[in-house]
PDB file of C-alpha atoms in Angstrom:
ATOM      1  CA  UNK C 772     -12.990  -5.485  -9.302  1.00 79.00           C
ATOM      2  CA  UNK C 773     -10.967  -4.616 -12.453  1.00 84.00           C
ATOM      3  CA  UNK C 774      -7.169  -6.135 -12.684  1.00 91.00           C
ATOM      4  CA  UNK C 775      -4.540  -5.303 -15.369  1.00 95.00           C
ATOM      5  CA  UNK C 776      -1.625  -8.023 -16.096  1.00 95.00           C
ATOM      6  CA  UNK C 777       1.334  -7.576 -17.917  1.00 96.00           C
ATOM      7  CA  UNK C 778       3.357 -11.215 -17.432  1.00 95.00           C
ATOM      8  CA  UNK C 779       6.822  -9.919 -18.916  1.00 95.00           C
ATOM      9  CA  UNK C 780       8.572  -7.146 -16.802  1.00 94.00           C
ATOM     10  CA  UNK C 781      11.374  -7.242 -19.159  1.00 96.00           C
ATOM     11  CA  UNK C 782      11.340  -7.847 -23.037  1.00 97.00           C
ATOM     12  CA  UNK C 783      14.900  -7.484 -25.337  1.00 97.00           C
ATOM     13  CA  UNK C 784      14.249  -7.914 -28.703  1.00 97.00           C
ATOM     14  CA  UNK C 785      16.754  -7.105 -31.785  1.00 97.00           C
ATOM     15  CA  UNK C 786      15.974  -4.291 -34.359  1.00 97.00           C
ATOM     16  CA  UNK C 787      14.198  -5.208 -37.124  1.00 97.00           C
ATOM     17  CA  UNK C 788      12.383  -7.860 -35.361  1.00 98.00           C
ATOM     18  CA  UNK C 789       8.714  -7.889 -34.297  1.00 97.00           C
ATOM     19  CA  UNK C 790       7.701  -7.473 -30.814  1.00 97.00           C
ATOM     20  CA  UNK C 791       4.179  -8.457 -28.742  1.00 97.00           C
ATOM     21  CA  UNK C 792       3.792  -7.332 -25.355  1.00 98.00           C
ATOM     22  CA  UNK C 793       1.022  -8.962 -23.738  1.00 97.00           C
ATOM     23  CA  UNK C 794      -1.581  -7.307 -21.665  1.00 97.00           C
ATOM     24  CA  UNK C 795      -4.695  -9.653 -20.126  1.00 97.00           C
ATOM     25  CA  UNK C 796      -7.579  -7.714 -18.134  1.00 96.00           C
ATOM     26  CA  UNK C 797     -10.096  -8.885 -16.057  1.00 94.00           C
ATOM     27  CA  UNK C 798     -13.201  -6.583 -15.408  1.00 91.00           C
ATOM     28  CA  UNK C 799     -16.915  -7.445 -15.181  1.00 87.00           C
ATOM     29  CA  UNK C 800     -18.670  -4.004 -17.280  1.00 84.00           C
ATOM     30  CA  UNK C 801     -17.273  -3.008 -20.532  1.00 83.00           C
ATOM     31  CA  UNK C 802     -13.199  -1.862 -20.558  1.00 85.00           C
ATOM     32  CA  UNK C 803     -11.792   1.152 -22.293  1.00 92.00           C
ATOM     33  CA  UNK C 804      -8.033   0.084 -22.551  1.00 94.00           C
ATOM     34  CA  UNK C 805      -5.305   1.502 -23.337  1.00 95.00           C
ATOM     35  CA  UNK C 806      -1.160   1.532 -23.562  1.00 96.00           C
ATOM     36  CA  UNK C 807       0.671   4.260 -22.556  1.00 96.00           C
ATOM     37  CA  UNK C 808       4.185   4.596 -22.549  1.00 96.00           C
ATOM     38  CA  UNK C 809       7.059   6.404 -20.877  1.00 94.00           C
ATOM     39  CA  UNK C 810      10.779   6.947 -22.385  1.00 95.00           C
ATOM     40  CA  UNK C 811      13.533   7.839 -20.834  1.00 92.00           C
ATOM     41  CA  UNK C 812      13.461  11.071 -18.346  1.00 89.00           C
ATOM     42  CA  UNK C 813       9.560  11.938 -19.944  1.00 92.00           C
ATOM     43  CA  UNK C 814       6.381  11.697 -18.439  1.00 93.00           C
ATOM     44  CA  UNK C 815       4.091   8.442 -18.682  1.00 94.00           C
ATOM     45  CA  UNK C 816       2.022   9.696 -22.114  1.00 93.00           C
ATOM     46  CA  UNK C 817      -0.399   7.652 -24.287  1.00 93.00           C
ATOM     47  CA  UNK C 818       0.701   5.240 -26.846  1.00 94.00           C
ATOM     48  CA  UNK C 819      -3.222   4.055 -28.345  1.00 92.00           C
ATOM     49  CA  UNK C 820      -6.555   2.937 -27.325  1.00 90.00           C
ATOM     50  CA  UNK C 821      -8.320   0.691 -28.286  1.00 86.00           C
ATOM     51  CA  UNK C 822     -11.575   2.364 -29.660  1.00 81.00           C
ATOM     52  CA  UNK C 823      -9.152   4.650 -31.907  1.00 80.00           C
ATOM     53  CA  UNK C 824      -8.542   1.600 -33.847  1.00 76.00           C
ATOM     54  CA  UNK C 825      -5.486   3.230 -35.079  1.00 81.00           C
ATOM     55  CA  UNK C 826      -1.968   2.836 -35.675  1.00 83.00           C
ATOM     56  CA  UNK C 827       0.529   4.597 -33.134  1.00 86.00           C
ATOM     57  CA  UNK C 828       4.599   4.820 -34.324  1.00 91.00           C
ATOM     58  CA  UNK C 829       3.840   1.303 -36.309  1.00 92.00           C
ATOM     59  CA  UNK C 830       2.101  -0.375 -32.869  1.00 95.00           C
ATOM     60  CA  UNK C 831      -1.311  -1.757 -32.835  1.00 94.00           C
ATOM     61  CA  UNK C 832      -3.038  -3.478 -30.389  1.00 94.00           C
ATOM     62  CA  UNK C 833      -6.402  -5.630 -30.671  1.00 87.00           C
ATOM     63  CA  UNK C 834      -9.095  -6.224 -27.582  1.00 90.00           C
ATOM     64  CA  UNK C 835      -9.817  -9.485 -27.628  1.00 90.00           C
ATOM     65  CA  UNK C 836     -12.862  -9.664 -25.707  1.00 89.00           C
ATOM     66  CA  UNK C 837     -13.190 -13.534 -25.202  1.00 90.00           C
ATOM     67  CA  UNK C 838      -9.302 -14.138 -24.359  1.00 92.00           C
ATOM     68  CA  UNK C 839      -9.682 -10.322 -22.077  1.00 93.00           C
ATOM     69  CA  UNK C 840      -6.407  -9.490 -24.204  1.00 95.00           C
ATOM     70  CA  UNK C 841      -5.041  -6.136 -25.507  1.00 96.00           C
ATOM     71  CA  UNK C 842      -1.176  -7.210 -26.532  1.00 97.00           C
ATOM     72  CA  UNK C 843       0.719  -4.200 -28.203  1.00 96.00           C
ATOM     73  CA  UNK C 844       2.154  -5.252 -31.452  1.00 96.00           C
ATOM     74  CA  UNK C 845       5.012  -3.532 -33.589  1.00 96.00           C
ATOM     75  CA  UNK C 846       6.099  -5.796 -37.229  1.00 96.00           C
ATOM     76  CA  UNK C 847       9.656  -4.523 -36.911  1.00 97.00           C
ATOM     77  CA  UNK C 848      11.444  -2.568 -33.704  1.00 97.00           C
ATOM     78  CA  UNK C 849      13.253   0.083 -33.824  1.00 97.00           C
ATOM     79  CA  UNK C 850      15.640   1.524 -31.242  1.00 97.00           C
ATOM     80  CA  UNK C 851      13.562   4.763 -30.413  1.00 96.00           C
ATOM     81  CA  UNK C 852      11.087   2.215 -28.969  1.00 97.00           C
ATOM     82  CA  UNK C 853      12.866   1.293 -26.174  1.00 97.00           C
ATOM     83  CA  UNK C 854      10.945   2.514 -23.207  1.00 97.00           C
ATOM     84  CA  UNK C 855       8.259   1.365 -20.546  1.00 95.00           C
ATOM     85  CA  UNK C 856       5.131   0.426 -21.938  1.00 97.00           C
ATOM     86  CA  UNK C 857       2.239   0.712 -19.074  1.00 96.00           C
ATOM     87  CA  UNK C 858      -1.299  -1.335 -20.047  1.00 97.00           C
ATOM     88  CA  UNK C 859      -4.294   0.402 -18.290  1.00 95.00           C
ATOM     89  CA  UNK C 860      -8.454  -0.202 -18.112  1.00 94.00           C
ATOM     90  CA  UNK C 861     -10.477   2.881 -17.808  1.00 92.00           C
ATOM     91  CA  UNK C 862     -13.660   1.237 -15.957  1.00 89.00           C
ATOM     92  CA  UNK C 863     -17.363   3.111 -16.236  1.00 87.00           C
ATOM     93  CA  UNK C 864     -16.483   5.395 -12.984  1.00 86.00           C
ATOM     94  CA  UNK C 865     -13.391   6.841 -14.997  1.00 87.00           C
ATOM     95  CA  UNK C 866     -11.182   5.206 -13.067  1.00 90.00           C
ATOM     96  CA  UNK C 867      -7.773   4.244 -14.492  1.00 92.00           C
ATOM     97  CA  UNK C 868      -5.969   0.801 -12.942  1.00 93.00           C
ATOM     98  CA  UNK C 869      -2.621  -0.411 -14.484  1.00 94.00           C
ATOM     99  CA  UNK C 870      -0.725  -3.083 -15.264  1.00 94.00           C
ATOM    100  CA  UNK C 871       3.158  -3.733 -13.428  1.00 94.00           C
ATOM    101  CA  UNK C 872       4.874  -2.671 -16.414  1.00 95.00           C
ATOM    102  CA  UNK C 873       6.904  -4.076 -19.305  1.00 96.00           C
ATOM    103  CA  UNK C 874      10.635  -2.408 -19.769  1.00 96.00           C
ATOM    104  CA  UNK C 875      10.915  -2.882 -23.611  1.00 97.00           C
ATOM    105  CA  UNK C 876      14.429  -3.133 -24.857  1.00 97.00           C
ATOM    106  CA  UNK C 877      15.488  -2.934 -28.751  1.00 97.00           C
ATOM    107  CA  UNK C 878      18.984  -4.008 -29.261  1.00 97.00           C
ATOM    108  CA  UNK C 879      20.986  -2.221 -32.208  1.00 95.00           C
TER     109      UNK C 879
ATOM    110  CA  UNK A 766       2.039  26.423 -21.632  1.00 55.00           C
ATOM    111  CA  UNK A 767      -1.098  23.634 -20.852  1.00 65.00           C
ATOM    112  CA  UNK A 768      -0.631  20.204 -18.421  1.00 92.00           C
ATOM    113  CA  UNK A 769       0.336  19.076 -15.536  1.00 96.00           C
ATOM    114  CA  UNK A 770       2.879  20.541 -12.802  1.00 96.00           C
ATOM    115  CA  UNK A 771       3.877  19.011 -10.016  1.00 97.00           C
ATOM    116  CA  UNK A 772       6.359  20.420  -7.074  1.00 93.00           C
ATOM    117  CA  UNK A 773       8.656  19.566  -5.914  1.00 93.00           C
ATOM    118  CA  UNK A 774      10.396  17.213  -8.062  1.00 94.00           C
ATOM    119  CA  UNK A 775      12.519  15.504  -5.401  1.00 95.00           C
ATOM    120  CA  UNK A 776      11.256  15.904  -1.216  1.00 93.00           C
ATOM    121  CA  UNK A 777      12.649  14.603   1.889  1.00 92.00           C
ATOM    122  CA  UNK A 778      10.993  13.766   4.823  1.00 90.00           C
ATOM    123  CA  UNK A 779      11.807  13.022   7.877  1.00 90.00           C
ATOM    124  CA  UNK A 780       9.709   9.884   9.693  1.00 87.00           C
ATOM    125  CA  UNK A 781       7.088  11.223  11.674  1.00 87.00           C
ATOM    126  CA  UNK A 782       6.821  13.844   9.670  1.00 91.00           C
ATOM    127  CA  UNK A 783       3.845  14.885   7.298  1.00 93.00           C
ATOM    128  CA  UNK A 784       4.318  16.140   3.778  1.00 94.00           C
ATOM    129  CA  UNK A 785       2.274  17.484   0.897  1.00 96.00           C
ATOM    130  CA  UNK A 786       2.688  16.688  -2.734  1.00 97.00           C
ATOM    131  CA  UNK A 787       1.447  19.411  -5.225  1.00 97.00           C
ATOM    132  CA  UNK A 788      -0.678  18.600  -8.737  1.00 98.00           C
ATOM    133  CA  UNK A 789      -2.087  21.422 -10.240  1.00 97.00           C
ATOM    134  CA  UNK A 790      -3.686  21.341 -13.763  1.00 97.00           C
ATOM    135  CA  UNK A 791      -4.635  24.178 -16.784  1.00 95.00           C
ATOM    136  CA  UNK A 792      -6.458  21.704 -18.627  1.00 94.00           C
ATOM    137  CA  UNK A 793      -9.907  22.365 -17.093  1.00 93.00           C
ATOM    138  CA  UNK A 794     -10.139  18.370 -16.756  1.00 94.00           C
ATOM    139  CA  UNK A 795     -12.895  17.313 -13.915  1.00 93.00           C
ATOM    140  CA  UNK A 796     -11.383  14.030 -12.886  1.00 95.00           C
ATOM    141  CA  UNK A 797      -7.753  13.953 -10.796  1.00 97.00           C
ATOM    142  CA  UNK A 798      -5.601  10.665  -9.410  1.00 97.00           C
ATOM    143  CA  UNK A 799      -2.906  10.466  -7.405  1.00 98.00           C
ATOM    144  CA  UNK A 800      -0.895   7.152  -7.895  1.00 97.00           C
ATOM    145  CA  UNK A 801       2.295   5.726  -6.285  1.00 96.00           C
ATOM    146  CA  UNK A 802       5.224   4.181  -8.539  1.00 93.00           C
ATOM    147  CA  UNK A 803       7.308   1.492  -7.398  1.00 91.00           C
ATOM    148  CA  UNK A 804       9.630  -1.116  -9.189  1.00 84.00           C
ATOM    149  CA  UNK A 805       7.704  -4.008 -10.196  1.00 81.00           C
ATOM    150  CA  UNK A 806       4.623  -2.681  -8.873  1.00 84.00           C
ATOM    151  CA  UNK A 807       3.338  -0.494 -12.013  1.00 88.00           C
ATOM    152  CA  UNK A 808       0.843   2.277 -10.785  1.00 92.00           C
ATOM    153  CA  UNK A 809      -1.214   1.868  -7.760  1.00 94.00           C
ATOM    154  CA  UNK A 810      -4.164   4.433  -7.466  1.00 95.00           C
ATOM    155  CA  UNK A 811      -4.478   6.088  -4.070  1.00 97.00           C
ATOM    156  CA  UNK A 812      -6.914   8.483  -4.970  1.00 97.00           C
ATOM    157  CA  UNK A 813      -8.743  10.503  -7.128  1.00 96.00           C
ATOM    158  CA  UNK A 814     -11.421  13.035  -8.066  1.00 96.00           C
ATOM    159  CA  UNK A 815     -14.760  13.532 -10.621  1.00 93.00           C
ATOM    160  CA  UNK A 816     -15.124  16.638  -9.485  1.00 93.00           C
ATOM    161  CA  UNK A 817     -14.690  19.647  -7.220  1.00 95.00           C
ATOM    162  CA  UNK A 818     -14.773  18.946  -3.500  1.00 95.00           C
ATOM    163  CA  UNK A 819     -15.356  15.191  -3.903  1.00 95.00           C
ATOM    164  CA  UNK A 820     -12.666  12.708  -4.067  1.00 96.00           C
ATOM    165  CA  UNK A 821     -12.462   8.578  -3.257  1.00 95.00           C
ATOM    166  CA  UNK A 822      -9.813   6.402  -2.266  1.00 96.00           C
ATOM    167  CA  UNK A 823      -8.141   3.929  -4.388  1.00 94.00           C
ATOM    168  CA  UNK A 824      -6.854   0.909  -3.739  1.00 92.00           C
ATOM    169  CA  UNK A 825      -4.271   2.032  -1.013  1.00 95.00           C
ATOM    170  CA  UNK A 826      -5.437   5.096   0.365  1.00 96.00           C
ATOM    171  CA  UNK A 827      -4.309   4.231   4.043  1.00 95.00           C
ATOM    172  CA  UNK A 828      -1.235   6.806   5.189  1.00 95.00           C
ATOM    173  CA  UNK A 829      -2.805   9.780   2.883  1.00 97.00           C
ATOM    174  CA  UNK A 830      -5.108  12.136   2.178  1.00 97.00           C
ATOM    175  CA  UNK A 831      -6.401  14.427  -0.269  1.00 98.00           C
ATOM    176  CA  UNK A 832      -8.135  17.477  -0.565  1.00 97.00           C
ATOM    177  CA  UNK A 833     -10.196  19.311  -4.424  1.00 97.00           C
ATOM    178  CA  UNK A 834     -11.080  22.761  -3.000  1.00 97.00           C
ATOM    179  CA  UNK A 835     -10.055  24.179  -6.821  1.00 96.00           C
ATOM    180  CA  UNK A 836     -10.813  22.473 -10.120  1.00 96.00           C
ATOM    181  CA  UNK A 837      -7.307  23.055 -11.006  1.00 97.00           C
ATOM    182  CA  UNK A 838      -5.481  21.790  -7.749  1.00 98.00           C
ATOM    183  CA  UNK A 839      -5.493  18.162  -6.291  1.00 98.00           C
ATOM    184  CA  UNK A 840      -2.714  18.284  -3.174  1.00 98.00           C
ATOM    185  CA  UNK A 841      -1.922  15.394  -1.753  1.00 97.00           C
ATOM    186  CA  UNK A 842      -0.431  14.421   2.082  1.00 97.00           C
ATOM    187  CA  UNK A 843       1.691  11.775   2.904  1.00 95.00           C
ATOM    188  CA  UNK A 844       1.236  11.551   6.672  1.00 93.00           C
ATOM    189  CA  UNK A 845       3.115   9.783   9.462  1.00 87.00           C
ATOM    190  CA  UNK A 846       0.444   6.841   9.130  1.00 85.00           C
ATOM    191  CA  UNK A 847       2.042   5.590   6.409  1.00 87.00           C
ATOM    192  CA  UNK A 848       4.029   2.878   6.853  1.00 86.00           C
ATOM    193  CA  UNK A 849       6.592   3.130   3.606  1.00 89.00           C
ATOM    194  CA  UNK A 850       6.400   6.209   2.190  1.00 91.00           C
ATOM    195  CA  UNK A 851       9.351   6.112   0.108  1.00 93.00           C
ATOM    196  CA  UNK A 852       8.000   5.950  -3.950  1.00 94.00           C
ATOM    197  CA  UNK A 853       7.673   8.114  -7.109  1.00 95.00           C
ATOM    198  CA  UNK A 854       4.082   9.769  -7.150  1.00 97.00           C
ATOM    199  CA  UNK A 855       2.650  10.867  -9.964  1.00 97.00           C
ATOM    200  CA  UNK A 856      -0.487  12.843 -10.441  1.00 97.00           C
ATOM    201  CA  UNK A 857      -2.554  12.952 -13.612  1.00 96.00           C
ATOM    202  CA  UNK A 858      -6.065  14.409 -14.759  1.00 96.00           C
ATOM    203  CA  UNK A 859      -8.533  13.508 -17.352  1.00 94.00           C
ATOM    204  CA  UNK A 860     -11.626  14.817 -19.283  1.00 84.00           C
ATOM    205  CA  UNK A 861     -14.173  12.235 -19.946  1.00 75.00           C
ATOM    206  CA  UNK A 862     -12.771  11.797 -23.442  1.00 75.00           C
ATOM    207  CA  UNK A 863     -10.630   9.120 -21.594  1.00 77.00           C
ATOM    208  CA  UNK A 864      -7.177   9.695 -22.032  1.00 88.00           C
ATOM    209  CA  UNK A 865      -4.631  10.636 -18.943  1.00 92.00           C
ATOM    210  CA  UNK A 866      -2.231  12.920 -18.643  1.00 94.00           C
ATOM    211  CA  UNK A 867       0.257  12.701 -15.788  1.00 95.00           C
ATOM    212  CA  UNK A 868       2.890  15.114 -14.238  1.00 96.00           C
ATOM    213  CA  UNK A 869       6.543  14.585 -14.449  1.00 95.00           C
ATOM    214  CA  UNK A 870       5.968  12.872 -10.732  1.00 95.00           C
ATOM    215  CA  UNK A 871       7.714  13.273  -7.593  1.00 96.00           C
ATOM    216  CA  UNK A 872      10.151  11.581  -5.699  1.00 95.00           C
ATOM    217  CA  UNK A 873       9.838  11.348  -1.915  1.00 95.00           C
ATOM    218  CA  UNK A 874      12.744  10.136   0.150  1.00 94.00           C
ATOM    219  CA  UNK A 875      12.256   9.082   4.016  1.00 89.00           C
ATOM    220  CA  UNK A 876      15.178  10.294   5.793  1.00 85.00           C
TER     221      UNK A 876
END
């Protein structure tokens, strides 16, 4: 079974500062993961994965294969990143399973 | 205009009463999933699709059903069996590249 865990349902941080969200998986083959997010009145889209290796609006994110981590990191938030960031696994039967959710919050 | 469409955006039901969500894709994608949306509760699969007339339920598939007769076109049916029908459903496809895309969801209301 494959499980996605996001600990913080809320997060308020103040602009300029940096911001983690945390993400822990469990899953027994090899994960594809990824973060998506959705803003305000769009539709859920995707933020990065993690075999891009690359660097989405100034967020990265790392698999950590022995801690089964995949946090979303930004140095510096701005306010345009307020949204709801989603953490998913992609298992080997294209499946997609998500986490609860984090509501990220960047205060002026 | 390429995604995702699904209809109606907002749909009430009355209990007892069955009800079908529409999904319907123009991005030639193989694989569909329907998921329910509640607060706190992130995005619970209910079911989804590799392919053309073969689909498999997710992890609460009980109260629904689903039907792939078109690559395009991935209904899904609330039906009286389910207990709390009430949520935001969203539908979304994906190639085997591995990213999702999802529909701009709908809301269902028991009345």
């Amino acid at each position: 079974a494959q499980r996605v865990t996001q600990p913080e349902k809320l997060l308020s941080v103040f602009k300029g500062a940096p911001v983690e969200l945390k993400c822990n998986y469990s899953y027994s083959g090899s994960p594809e993961l990824f973060w998506y997010v959705q803003y305000s009145r769009q539709r859920l889209q995707l933020l990065l994965r993690h075999i891009s290796r690359e660097s989405i609006k100034g967020f990265t994110a790392d698999l950590n294969k022995g801690e089964t981590s995949f946090h979303l990191k930004k140095p510096f938030a701005q306010e345009e990143d307020s949204a709801m960031y989603y953490c998913a696994l992609r298992n080997t039967g294209n499946q997609f399973y998500f986490g609860t959710g984090t509501s990220l919050t960047v205060i002026p | 205009d390429g995604g995702i469409t699904q209809s109606p955006k907002y749909l009430f039901r009355k209990e007892g009463q069955n009800v079908t969500l529409s999904c319907e894709q123009n991005l030639n994608h193989d694989a569909m999933y329907w998921y329910r949306q509640d607060p706190g509760q992130g995005l619970r699969l209910i079911y989804y699709s590799q392919i053309v007339n073969d689909f498999q339920k997710g992890d609460i598939a009980e109260g629904y059903s689903v039907s792939r007769e078109k690559k395009e076109s991935f209904p899904l049916t609330v039906t009286s069996a389910q207990k709390n029908p009430t949520a935001f459903y969203l539908c979304a496809s994906s190639d085997y590249s591995g990213e999702a895309f999802f529909g701009q969801g709908t809301r269902l209301t028991v009345v």
